[in-house]
XYZ file of C-alpha atoms in Angstrom:
763
model
C 0.000 0.000 0.000
C 1.134 3.555 -0.722
C 1.526 5.043 2.753
C 2.787 8.566 2.184
C 4.553 10.989 -0.206
C 7.792 11.741 1.603
C 9.510 13.933 -0.974
C 8.675 15.572 -4.324
C 11.601 17.544 -5.712
C 12.052 19.229 -9.080
C 8.977 17.787 -10.760
C 5.940 19.613 -12.141
C 4.681 22.248 -9.708
C 6.598 20.676 -6.837
C 9.901 22.355 -6.020
C 10.987 20.600 -2.829
C 7.944 19.284 -0.994
C 8.204 17.036 2.066
C 4.994 18.001 3.869
C 3.433 14.769 2.601
C 5.642 12.792 4.977
C 3.257 13.886 7.720
C 0.139 12.915 5.740
C -0.425 9.163 5.892
C -2.445 7.594 3.101
C -5.354 5.240 3.851
C -7.221 2.535 1.956
C -9.308 5.360 0.495
C -7.239 8.477 -0.120
C -8.821 11.537 -1.735
C -6.622 14.283 -3.198
C -8.248 17.586 -4.107
C -6.607 20.261 -6.230
C -7.608 22.932 -8.626
C -6.619 22.384 -12.232
C -2.946 22.993 -12.877
C -1.827 22.407 -9.293
C -0.269 18.940 -9.764
C -2.894 16.148 -9.829
C -1.781 14.874 -13.227
C 1.850 15.091 -12.104
C 1.102 12.767 -9.183
C -0.738 10.388 -11.527
C 2.251 10.382 -13.897
C 4.618 9.681 -10.980
C 2.550 6.667 -9.950
C 2.245 5.476 -13.564
C 6.035 5.720 -13.835
C 6.385 3.692 -10.627
C 3.934 1.118 -12.003
C 5.663 0.692 -15.380
C 9.236 1.601 -14.442
C 9.277 4.210 -17.237
C 11.636 7.066 -16.365
C 10.427 9.184 -19.325
C 7.145 9.884 -17.540
C 9.197 11.597 -14.815
C 11.595 13.419 -17.104
C 8.693 14.778 -19.155
C 7.575 16.647 -16.042
C 10.994 17.903 -14.922
C 10.311 21.219 -13.192
C 11.142 24.102 -15.490
C 13.983 26.307 -14.365
C 15.666 23.710 -12.148
C 19.063 22.245 -12.911
C 18.904 19.253 -10.619
C 17.080 16.089 -11.743
C 13.762 14.970 -10.219
C 13.945 13.155 -6.911
C 10.923 11.325 -5.499
C 10.564 9.367 -2.256
C 7.379 7.410 -1.555
C 6.601 5.450 1.594
C 5.042 2.040 0.946
C 4.172 -0.922 3.140
C 7.494 -2.602 2.435
C 9.506 0.514 3.257
C 10.544 3.248 0.845
C 10.713 3.478 -2.961
C 12.758 6.228 -4.617
C 13.200 7.729 -8.035
C 16.787 8.848 -7.987
C 19.591 8.991 -10.514
C 17.082 8.603 -13.295
C 15.387 5.375 -12.215
C 13.147 3.662 -9.684
C 14.810 1.105 -7.464
C 12.027 -1.311 -8.401
C 8.664 -0.833 -10.171
C 5.321 -1.603 -8.514
C 3.164 -3.219 -11.215
C 0.309 -3.648 -8.728
C -0.546 0.033 -9.281
C -3.366 0.464 -11.846
C -4.042 4.013 -13.086
C -6.986 5.620 -14.831
C -6.107 9.012 -16.271
C -5.983 10.896 -19.556
C -3.127 8.686 -20.697
C -5.318 5.605 -20.214
C -8.159 7.163 -22.211
C -5.848 8.323 -24.994
C -4.154 4.934 -25.230
C -7.196 2.659 -25.154
C -10.158 4.636 -26.521
C -8.997 7.544 -28.613
C -6.664 10.479 -28.404
C -9.129 12.829 -30.026
C -12.259 11.792 -31.910
C -10.809 9.107 -34.168
C -9.841 5.516 -33.307
C -6.715 4.263 -35.064
C -4.905 0.930 -35.165
C -2.816 1.826 -32.148
C -5.910 2.292 -29.983
C -7.272 -1.090 -30.957
C -3.898 -2.746 -30.353
C -3.733 -1.156 -26.937
C -7.279 -2.275 -26.203
C -6.312 -5.801 -27.232
C -3.465 -5.627 -24.741
C -5.859 -4.242 -22.177
C -8.263 -7.125 -22.692
C -5.783 -9.886 -23.287
C -2.360 -8.328 -23.419
C -2.525 -6.340 -20.207
C -3.044 -9.689 -18.589
C -1.816 -12.111 -21.224
C 1.268 -10.122 -22.233
C 2.179 -9.568 -18.629
C 1.498 -13.206 -17.837
C 3.457 -14.333 -20.868
C 6.332 -12.079 -19.885
C 6.049 -13.440 -16.366
C 6.038 -16.973 -17.754
C 9.211 -16.316 -19.773
C 10.755 -14.687 -16.735
C 9.872 -17.691 -14.576
C 11.331 -20.120 -17.135
C 14.524 -18.094 -17.301
C 14.629 -17.890 -13.530
C 14.262 -21.675 -13.248
C 17.301 -22.076 -15.489
C 19.176 -19.724 -13.193
C 18.024 -21.773 -10.202
C 19.293 -24.962 -11.872
C 22.709 -23.442 -12.496
C 22.861 -22.167 -8.950
C 21.750 -25.543 -7.548
C 24.517 -27.294 -9.495
C 27.122 -24.984 -8.011
C 25.703 -25.277 -4.508
C 25.518 -29.052 -4.886
C 29.205 -29.197 -5.753
C 30.047 -26.971 -2.794
C 28.879 -29.652 -0.330
C 31.768 -32.176 -0.096
C 30.976 -35.767 -1.011
C 32.953 -37.079 1.946
C 30.822 -34.986 4.313
C 27.637 -36.523 2.942
C 28.749 -40.066 3.746
C 27.548 -41.442 0.423
C 24.161 -39.700 0.606
C 22.729 -37.557 -2.161
C 22.737 -33.820 -1.551
C 18.943 -33.758 -1.294
C 18.856 -36.596 1.253
C 21.777 -35.139 3.164
C 20.304 -31.633 3.369
C 16.895 -33.064 4.321
C 18.272 -34.789 7.423
C 16.282 -33.622 10.457
C 18.026 -31.695 13.190
C 18.594 -33.419 16.522
C 19.356 -31.183 19.517
C 20.740 -34.209 21.423
C 22.848 -35.511 18.549
C 25.997 -36.063 20.623
C 24.092 -38.209 23.114
C 22.388 -40.075 20.254
C 25.744 -40.797 18.591
C 27.188 -41.961 21.896
C 24.237 -44.327 22.358
C 24.551 -45.591 18.782
C 28.269 -46.207 19.265
C 27.507 -48.190 22.397
C 24.831 -50.202 20.629
C 27.211 -51.021 17.795
C 30.008 -51.871 20.231
C 27.580 -54.141 22.089
C 26.613 -55.867 18.878
C 30.269 -56.398 18.067
C 31.011 -57.774 21.585
C 28.073 -60.090 21.988
C 30.048 -63.033 23.446
C 31.938 -60.908 25.966
C 28.654 -59.280 26.989
C 26.977 -62.642 27.398
C 29.734 -63.871 29.734
C 30.118 -60.683 31.746
C 28.128 -60.624 34.980
C 26.043 -57.761 36.260
C 26.996 -55.852 39.404
C 27.012 -57.630 42.753
C 26.383 -55.873 46.028
C 29.313 -54.209 47.773
C 29.091 -54.245 51.553
C 31.031 -53.548 54.721
C 30.109 -54.828 58.198
C 28.935 -52.248 60.663
C 29.930 -51.454 64.229
C 27.243 -50.998 66.874
C 28.623 -48.365 69.273
C 25.436 -48.222 71.326
C 25.492 -51.991 71.960
C 29.205 -51.843 72.767
C 28.714 -49.050 75.265
C 25.884 -50.989 76.848
C 28.196 -54.000 77.322
C 31.090 -51.871 78.574
C 28.839 -50.272 81.175
C 27.637 -53.628 82.644
C 28.699 -54.552 86.317
C 27.251 -56.819 89.079
C 24.557 -54.719 90.719
C 23.654 -57.385 93.362
C 27.117 -57.285 94.979
C 27.235 -55.325 98.254
C 28.991 -52.076 97.830
C 31.367 -52.627 100.843
C 32.328 -56.098 99.685
C 32.799 -54.898 96.102
C 35.048 -52.124 97.337
C 37.211 -54.506 99.379
C 37.544 -56.902 96.469
C 38.385 -54.174 93.973
C 41.054 -52.766 96.326
C 42.483 -56.229 96.810
C 42.440 -56.989 93.088
C 44.016 -53.625 92.338
C 46.885 -54.565 94.675
C 47.401 -57.758 92.683
C 48.231 -55.722 89.566
C 47.283 -56.354 85.961
C 45.519 -59.656 85.423
C 44.839 -60.041 89.101
C 41.078 -60.121 88.661
C 41.326 -62.788 85.994
C 43.779 -64.823 88.134
C 41.458 -64.755 91.124
C 38.419 -65.484 89.026
C 40.113 -68.535 87.545
C 41.176 -69.630 91.049
C 37.618 -69.381 92.340
C 36.628 -71.772 89.658
C 39.087 -74.323 91.055
C 37.887 -74.206 94.745
C 35.417 -77.033 94.381
C 37.924 -79.271 92.676
C 40.611 -78.518 95.313
C 38.167 -79.280 98.178
C 37.390 -82.802 96.964
C 40.351 -84.280 98.853
C 39.592 -82.416 102.082
C 36.744 -82.238 104.529
C 36.676 -78.525 104.258
C 36.656 -75.911 101.555
C 40.314 -75.705 100.608
C 42.332 -73.056 98.797
C 43.320 -74.395 95.366
C 46.787 -72.956 95.827
C 47.757 -73.808 99.489
C 44.965 -76.198 100.590
C 44.198 -74.087 103.707
C 40.701 -74.153 105.115
C 38.764 -71.248 103.703
C 36.081 -71.292 106.353
C 37.711 -68.627 108.359
C 38.137 -66.179 105.450
C 35.342 -63.650 105.053
C 36.957 -62.502 101.783
C 36.217 -65.876 100.201
C 32.493 -65.270 100.657
C 32.854 -61.942 98.918
C 34.799 -63.602 96.119
C 31.996 -66.108 95.652
C 29.459 -63.335 95.291
C 31.786 -61.293 93.057
C 32.729 -64.117 90.711
C 29.198 -65.537 90.354
C 27.362 -66.836 87.240
C 26.514 -63.250 86.372
C 30.197 -62.459 86.349
C 30.929 -65.381 84.097
C 28.054 -64.344 81.807
C 29.522 -60.855 81.531
C 32.915 -62.168 80.676
C 31.447 -64.521 78.115
C 29.525 -61.635 76.507
C 32.729 -59.615 76.291
C 34.571 -62.530 74.801
C 31.745 -63.303 72.334
C 31.553 -59.747 71.010
C 35.310 -59.663 70.626
C 35.233 -62.893 68.656
C 32.392 -61.576 66.447
C 34.327 -58.437 65.677
C 37.371 -60.487 64.797
C 35.215 -62.669 62.562
C 33.384 -59.810 60.794
C 36.210 -57.299 60.609
C 39.353 -59.392 60.519
C 41.031 -62.151 58.600
C 40.199 -62.344 54.855
C 37.232 -59.985 55.122
C 39.241 -56.921 54.119
C 40.857 -58.760 51.236
C 37.439 -59.951 50.080
C 36.208 -56.359 50.084
C 39.214 -55.166 48.106
C 38.625 -57.906 45.561
C 34.920 -57.024 45.256
C 35.822 -53.384 44.577
C 38.365 -54.473 41.991
C 35.719 -56.599 40.236
C 33.273 -53.667 40.339
C 35.832 -51.404 38.684
C 36.447 -53.940 35.954
C 32.679 -54.324 35.364
C 32.237 -50.583 35.304
C 34.972 -50.183 32.695
C 33.409 -52.955 30.620
C 29.729 -51.953 30.815
C 30.431 -48.243 30.480
C 31.232 -48.903 26.845
C 27.581 -49.890 26.291
C 25.578 -47.786 28.742
C 25.995 -45.108 31.396
C 27.574 -46.640 34.511
C 28.542 -44.646 37.620
C 32.270 -44.445 38.118
C 33.693 -46.568 40.923
C 35.535 -43.987 43.002
C 36.434 -45.960 46.129
C 39.824 -45.438 47.742
C 40.190 -48.900 49.245
C 43.400 -47.932 51.024
C 41.622 -45.145 52.875
C 38.615 -47.339 53.590
C 40.837 -50.068 55.016
C 42.701 -47.548 57.137
C 39.440 -46.272 58.615
C 38.149 -49.834 58.993
C 41.244 -51.118 60.816
C 41.413 -48.017 63.009
C 37.817 -48.483 64.100
C 38.250 -52.249 64.605
C 41.451 -51.878 66.633
C 39.931 -49.154 68.813
C 36.929 -51.380 69.605
C 39.060 -54.463 70.277
C 41.422 -52.540 72.532
C 38.487 -51.287 74.586
C 37.032 -54.826 74.790
C 40.359 -56.198 75.966
C 40.434 -53.598 78.730
C 36.907 -54.571 79.709
C 37.795 -58.244 79.617
C 40.682 -57.575 82.031
C 38.339 -55.829 84.450
C 34.781 -57.005 83.639
C 33.274 -55.307 86.667
C 34.728 -51.893 85.733
C 32.150 -49.447 84.275
C 33.547 -48.349 80.905
C 32.515 -46.689 77.627
C 33.989 -46.098 74.189
C 36.416 -43.230 74.156
C 35.979 -40.131 71.993
C 38.789 -41.371 69.781
C 37.092 -44.724 69.338
C 33.763 -43.106 68.420
C 35.524 -40.812 65.941
C 37.163 -43.805 64.287
C 33.805 -45.630 64.127
C 32.095 -42.593 62.564
C 34.859 -42.206 59.958
C 34.469 -45.846 59.061
C 30.663 -45.447 59.007
C 30.986 -42.634 56.445
C 33.103 -44.883 54.245
C 30.559 -47.665 54.654
C 27.702 -45.309 53.642
C 29.608 -44.291 50.493
C 30.179 -47.950 49.609
C 26.478 -48.771 50.103
C 25.386 -45.755 47.972
C 27.745 -46.758 45.175
C 26.596 -50.375 45.407
C 22.953 -49.307 45.079
C 23.776 -47.077 42.108
C 25.681 -49.862 40.370
C 22.953 -52.416 40.988
C 20.357 -49.968 39.671
C 22.005 -50.337 36.251
C 21.504 -54.107 36.208
C 18.119 -53.904 34.371
C 19.783 -51.772 31.714
C 22.638 -54.242 31.503
C 20.108 -57.020 31.041
C 18.558 -55.034 28.201
C 22.006 -54.518 26.660
C 22.563 -58.258 26.818
C 19.209 -58.849 25.146
C 19.886 -56.266 22.423
C 23.389 -57.559 21.808
C 22.079 -61.095 21.402
C 19.621 -59.925 18.705
C 21.764 -57.158 17.203
C 21.812 -56.440 13.459
C 25.304 -55.080 12.964
C 24.557 -53.651 9.520
C 21.535 -51.757 10.802
C 23.433 -50.500 13.852
C 26.311 -49.321 11.692
C 23.865 -47.596 9.338
C 22.182 -45.842 12.276
C 25.524 -44.615 13.539
C 26.540 -43.421 10.071
C 23.253 -41.533 9.684
C 23.609 -39.863 13.083
C 27.179 -38.851 12.279
C 25.901 -37.423 8.997
C 23.284 -35.418 10.909
C 25.982 -33.964 13.155
C 28.068 -33.082 10.120
C 24.995 -31.675 8.336
C 24.358 -29.168 11.148
C 27.998 -28.295 11.799
C 29.810 -25.307 10.328
C 30.491 -24.711 7.493
C 28.369 -27.555 6.071
C 25.208 -26.217 7.728
C 25.476 -22.930 5.860
C 26.170 -24.677 2.549
C 23.117 -26.906 3.010
C 20.938 -23.925 3.914
C 22.077 -22.137 0.770
C 21.174 -25.212 -1.262
C 17.770 -25.598 0.426
C 16.989 -21.901 0.037
C 17.792 -22.107 -3.643
C 15.739 -25.266 -4.005
C 12.776 -23.679 -2.209
C 13.101 -20.597 -4.387
C 13.083 -22.836 -7.442
C 9.919 -24.556 -6.199
C 8.271 -21.191 -5.731
C 9.327 -20.146 -9.212
C 8.068 -23.440 -10.660
C 4.714 -22.879 -8.981
C 4.627 -19.351 -10.346
C 5.486 -20.675 -13.800
C 2.665 -23.224 -13.633
C 0.238 -20.613 -12.371
C 1.267 -18.122 -15.041
C 0.934 -20.726 -17.786
C -2.507 -21.844 -16.561
C -3.693 -18.273 -16.127
C -2.419 -17.275 -19.559
C -4.142 -20.247 -21.215
C -7.357 -19.454 -19.394
C -7.261 -15.826 -20.468
C -6.653 -16.801 -24.076
C -9.753 -18.972 -24.031
C -12.193 -16.932 -21.966
C -11.109 -13.343 -21.667
C -12.822 -11.696 -24.636
C -16.400 -12.885 -23.972
C -16.037 -12.187 -20.253
C -14.566 -8.771 -20.918
C -17.377 -7.793 -23.290
C -19.940 -8.765 -20.649
C -18.050 -6.839 -17.969
C -17.779 -3.696 -20.105
C -21.496 -3.707 -20.847
C -22.286 -4.236 -17.178
C -20.311 -1.144 -16.251
C -21.759 0.876 -19.143
C -25.208 0.020 -17.842
C -24.244 1.042 -14.311
C -22.788 4.303 -15.633
C -26.084 5.099 -17.440
C -24.136 5.168 -20.690
C -27.065 4.743 -23.078
C -24.998 2.504 -25.335
C -23.248 -0.840 -25.192
C -20.564 -2.783 -27.029
C -20.988 -5.811 -29.258
C -18.756 -8.174 -31.193
C -15.697 -7.580 -29.046
C -13.239 -9.867 -30.809
C -9.507 -10.146 -31.325
C -8.200 -9.423 -34.817
C -4.905 -10.663 -36.177
C -3.233 -8.488 -38.794
C 0.185 -7.767 -40.173
C 0.839 -5.241 -37.461
C 0.049 -7.760 -34.773
C -3.050 -8.463 -32.723
C -5.722 -5.843 -32.184
C -9.308 -5.638 -31.053
C -12.471 -4.789 -32.957
C -15.914 -3.938 -31.564
C -19.141 -2.168 -32.387
C -20.908 0.511 -30.407
C -24.606 -0.331 -30.183
C -26.904 2.703 -29.850
C -30.663 2.192 -29.879
C -29.977 -1.408 -30.931
C -28.129 -0.153 -34.015
C -24.481 -1.232 -34.372
C -22.146 1.671 -35.085
C -18.762 0.826 -36.578
C -15.571 2.183 -35.156
C -14.500 3.491 -38.544
C -16.691 4.696 -41.367
C -16.072 7.077 -44.226
C -19.626 8.352 -44.065
C -22.649 7.995 -41.822
C -22.725 7.063 -38.150
C -19.350 6.170 -36.648
C -17.594 6.275 -33.338
C -16.288 9.792 -33.915
C -19.716 11.352 -34.553
C -21.994 9.320 -32.272
C -20.196 9.434 -28.897
C -19.704 12.630 -26.937
C -16.582 13.384 -24.934
C -18.491 12.249 -21.849
C -19.450 9.010 -23.612
C -15.861 8.356 -24.596
C -14.682 8.989 -21.036
C -17.432 6.730 -19.709
C -16.358 4.020 -22.157
C -12.767 4.386 -21.028
C -13.826 4.135 -17.375
C -15.807 0.992 -18.198
C -12.726 -0.445 -19.958
C -10.679 0.308 -16.855
C -13.108 -1.217 -14.360
C -13.626 -4.264 -16.574
C -9.862 -4.773 -16.867
C -9.622 -4.712 -13.080
C -12.311 -7.395 -12.867
C -10.144 -9.685 -14.974
C -7.130 -9.297 -12.693
C -6.591 -12.452 -10.598
C -4.701 -10.383 -8.019
C -7.302 -7.660 -7.700
C -7.148 -7.703 -3.919
C -3.518 -6.583 -4.133
C -4.152 -3.687 -6.517
C -3.506 -0.031 -5.726
C -5.991 1.793 -7.950
C -5.304 5.420 -8.856
C -8.098 7.413 -10.553
C -7.295 10.897 -11.849
C -10.287 13.207 -12.414
C -12.874 10.601 -13.441
C -15.503 13.340 -13.697
C -13.724 15.044 -16.581
C -16.296 15.336 -19.394
C -18.710 13.076 -17.484
C -22.346 14.134 -17.459
C -23.874 15.060 -14.089
C -26.243 12.080 -14.110
C -23.222 9.719 -14.050
C -21.631 11.243 -10.967
C -23.554 9.171 -8.407
C -23.110 5.926 -10.320
C -19.383 6.596 -10.609
C -19.174 7.110 -6.846
C -21.098 3.889 -6.271
C -18.739 1.918 -8.496
C -15.724 3.334 -6.716
C -17.202 2.300 -3.380
C -17.717 -1.217 -4.707
C -14.170 -1.186 -6.022
C -12.778 -0.119 -2.642
C -14.162 -3.293 -1.089
C -12.261 -5.457 -3.573
C -8.846 -3.843 -3.905
C -6.013 -3.047 -1.545
C -6.171 0.735 -1.893
C -7.971 3.426 -3.906
C -6.465 6.878 -4.546
C -8.745 9.425 -6.226
C -7.508 12.795 -7.520
C -10.070 15.381 -8.596
C -10.782 19.096 -8.937
C -14.457 18.453 -8.043
C -15.148 18.916 -4.345
C -18.762 17.666 -4.546
C -17.614 14.461 -6.207
C -14.906 13.845 -3.594
C -17.351 14.709 -0.826
C -19.714 12.026 -2.091
C -16.894 9.505 -1.894
C -15.910 10.730 1.557
C -19.430 10.559 2.939
C -20.228 7.072 4.158
C -16.650 5.772 3.850
C -15.096 3.956 6.784
C -13.728 6.702 9.030
C -10.782 4.532 10.016
C -9.829 3.836 6.422
C -10.038 7.225 4.710
C -7.738 10.207 4.283
C -8.049 13.504 2.455
C -5.166 15.613 1.115
C -5.145 19.048 -0.477
C -2.719 20.273 -3.159
C -2.541 24.036 -2.777
C -0.514 26.854 -4.232
C 2.562 27.943 -2.306
C 4.585 30.704 -3.862
C 5.193 29.742 -7.466
C 4.660 26.043 -6.844
C 2.425 23.607 -5.036
C 2.485 21.938 -1.650
C 0.551 19.234 0.194
C -1.634 19.670 3.255
C -4.403 17.890 5.118
C -7.862 18.629 3.729
C -10.807 19.129 6.073
C -13.443 17.585 3.845
C -16.297 18.258 6.219
C -15.791 22.001 5.863
C -16.171 21.761 2.096
C -18.847 19.121 1.735
C -22.479 19.993 1.225
C -24.420 18.192 3.927
C -26.849 15.557 2.841
C -28.946 16.324 5.911
C -29.922 19.664 4.451
C -30.873 18.006 1.183
C -32.913 15.343 2.912
C -34.675 17.845 5.128
C -35.594 19.989 2.111
C -36.728 16.885 0.214
C -39.088 15.789 3.018
C -40.411 19.308 3.565
C -41.121 19.695 -0.146
C -42.940 16.379 -0.271
C -45.012 17.299 2.768
C -45.946 20.513 1.025
C -46.690 18.925 -2.364
C -46.486 15.188 -2.971
C -44.233 14.143 -5.852
C -44.552 10.462 -6.869
C -41.095 10.672 -8.475
C -39.427 11.424 -5.122
C -41.581 9.484 -2.677
C -39.134 6.525 -2.322
C -36.233 8.901 -1.705
C -38.394 10.716 0.834
C -39.224 7.477 2.638
C -35.542 6.507 2.715
C -34.599 9.961 4.074
C -36.707 9.737 7.235
C -34.327 7.540 9.209
C -31.310 9.593 8.095
C -33.005 12.815 9.317
C -33.656 11.215 12.709
C -30.045 10.001 12.951
C -28.695 13.440 12.001
C -30.912 15.115 14.599
C -29.836 12.681 17.329
C -26.210 13.153 16.367
C -26.470 16.909 16.942
C -28.887 16.854 19.877
C -27.143 14.074 21.815
C -23.515 13.953 20.597
C -22.141 12.224 23.700
C -24.440 9.167 23.916
C -24.920 9.035 20.128
C -21.434 9.468 18.602
C -20.644 8.822 14.918
C -20.904 5.159 14.035
C -23.687 4.463 16.546
C -26.989 3.053 15.312
C -30.387 4.243 16.492
C -31.377 0.842 17.882
C -28.564 0.612 20.474
C -28.951 4.347 21.199
C -32.628 3.883 22.057
C -31.616 0.993 24.309
C -29.361 3.404 26.266
C -32.166 5.960 26.407
C -34.557 3.350 27.797
C -32.081 2.405 30.565
C -31.825 6.055 31.670
C -35.562 6.882 31.733
C -36.427 8.475 35.081
C -32.785 8.947 36.060
C -30.759 12.125 36.455
C -28.915 11.403 33.213
C -32.115 10.773 31.236
C -31.743 11.376 27.502
C -35.236 10.880 26.077
C -38.512 10.452 27.870
C -40.518 7.279 27.482
C -42.932 9.160 25.212
C -40.081 10.313 22.956
C -38.605 6.804 22.847
C -41.951 5.361 21.846
C -42.336 8.034 19.160
C -38.883 7.351 17.658
C -39.503 3.607 17.647
C -42.838 4.114 15.908
C -41.203 6.260 13.222
C -38.356 3.751 12.796
C -40.826 0.894 12.399
C -42.047 2.695 9.301
C -38.733 4.168 8.039
C -36.772 0.890 8.320
C -38.974 -0.629 5.627
C -37.081 1.501 3.104
C -33.494 0.615 4.053
C -31.499 -2.292 2.746
C -29.899 -3.123 6.098
C -33.297 -3.630 7.769
C -35.393 -4.819 4.831
C -33.763 -6.826 2.012
C -36.813 -6.029 -0.153
C -36.662 -2.298 0.599
C -36.849 -1.352 -3.072
C -40.160 -3.189 -3.392
C -41.763 -1.862 -0.201
C -45.134 -0.312 -1.030
C -45.536 3.437 -0.417
C -48.856 5.088 0.476
C -48.863 8.853 0.099
C -51.098 9.457 3.095
C -49.017 7.200 5.314
C -45.743 8.688 4.055
C -46.994 12.247 4.572
C -48.114 11.334 8.090
C -44.639 10.060 9.060
C -42.915 12.956 7.293
C -44.868 15.308 9.543
C -43.999 13.311 12.641
C -40.287 13.293 11.758
C -40.146 17.028 11.105
C -42.160 17.709 14.252
C -39.864 15.562 16.370
C -36.695 17.153 15.016
C -38.008 20.657 15.800
C -38.059 19.914 19.531
C -35.555 21.537 21.781
């Protein structure tokens, strides 16, 4: 879309104009200027942009200026410039109706010559067919360029990088964000397939374990004494045993066990060492209580725990652990080649040091307890520290063992896969994954993208070629009959009073041209005639301009890309009769709904005001070309200040009918009633009834406010408006599809005319 005129320099009436940069164009853009101010110059600029012809610009080089024309236009895609004698790129989507169109396709004066008919042929067939044929040739040539480029870009991708694949297959490889992990897995799968026998024989991970120490149980044992022994006797015995030195308690305890045996040969209890009678020794009684069954049980418990610790923490146990760790490391190294296996990071030397330190500390304490079973003891701080250090090592070993054993199901799956492996398929998978990594690595990735971009561009061009060929063939077969029908449709809409017939292509030595007859009062009139009726003496200037406008609109209808067109119409009312003004406006409104943008230039304010009135307020813009010094400049145009209001016309029409009924105007009168009400409400209640609001929703707001402080209309007024609308809506297309057929009764119409005028006089 043309968005703005940013600069006009040294062309026509424009010296150095940049005011247009602040005037954005819209889907409907109206440009008003008096004759001679620069409308035709703007049309020529846009025609030059459409065709790429620089002569159209140079022909309008501003007189008296040395520097060449410079034009900057803002468009949707950015900016287009005419500089250094050329446009950067033409915009063929611009279609222009102006004097040049009339002179080229109808006649340049009053006569039609061969050139006009050739141009009309191009307009009917050539403007589409020639363009399409040129586009077809361009697409074919472009495809050849694509093929040459594809060959070069094919060669640029090394064969060794493709791994034996074709360029198309190689470039089409899908991306894989986890390609390194996928390759690693594929390598493991292939390695597993190649090592099936070794995998079959290799065992899964066995549990690693270390025996634990129970410090709480040890402390409980170390704290045990003989609670039933009298405190005084226990004290005497401990003092006596202490005097005996190390091992004294054990020596006495063993001796007490021999008393019975030593007394067998005597009639008294005899000392096992000297055979003296023990009856007189009160210490012996204390010894018997001290070294009772409970004492022996305590000593046995101490001895049993010591033996258990020696069994669980001594001998070959440490060597067995070291061997198990060694086996685990070997298994980890083996299985890690086929799946992810946690690393075996166990420092067996450190573990053994902690283990032995804890074991020796416990055994030393037990030996001390065994030497003095009745002494209350507990593990020292050093012993507990050694046990905790060993416990930490044991926890690490258990955690690693669990992690290793957790991989056993995966190892089983590896064994199963290896047993059924297809080495060729695994190797192919690995090769393909390696190709994918290469495909998306620099610089190969860029080379492939260049190739794919070129290939995609070729596909687009091939589609365009096919479309152009099909469209061209279709136009050659169907265009002329369809165009004749379209022209006559527009001539009828324009109230032309004539039509065309026998619109046919003609082949001659000068090339193809078009022939047709003008039919007036059902009488065919030839284009050329030496005498009698002919084109030159039967059609007025207005008729010829109307015919040209019909040619233009019909040519737009044949355009398959009509919705992309930017249509520029320069002074369509030139030489047009007044009775064709409204129909021309109507056709332009229809056209606006079908094209991308419409730009209308005219010296007729009433005509432009008709176009402005009723257009979408968000999609319209008005610009004024005005005199400034010796040249012209652009400015915003306040159309509303220049437009004649339709409300005044409608009000006068209804008043006149009420005064004297006119059957010729009664339908227009009926249609005007609702518009008069809307115009009155717009002025009387601008806040609640802004532009764009319909009467129905407005009355709904009024009804909600009845009886409130912000009341708009009373209930009586609301009822009156609704009653009038019930009648007036019968004559509007948006409320009655058959509005043109709605019956009109003069008495009824006069009644509602009076009610409307009476209502709008209030306040």
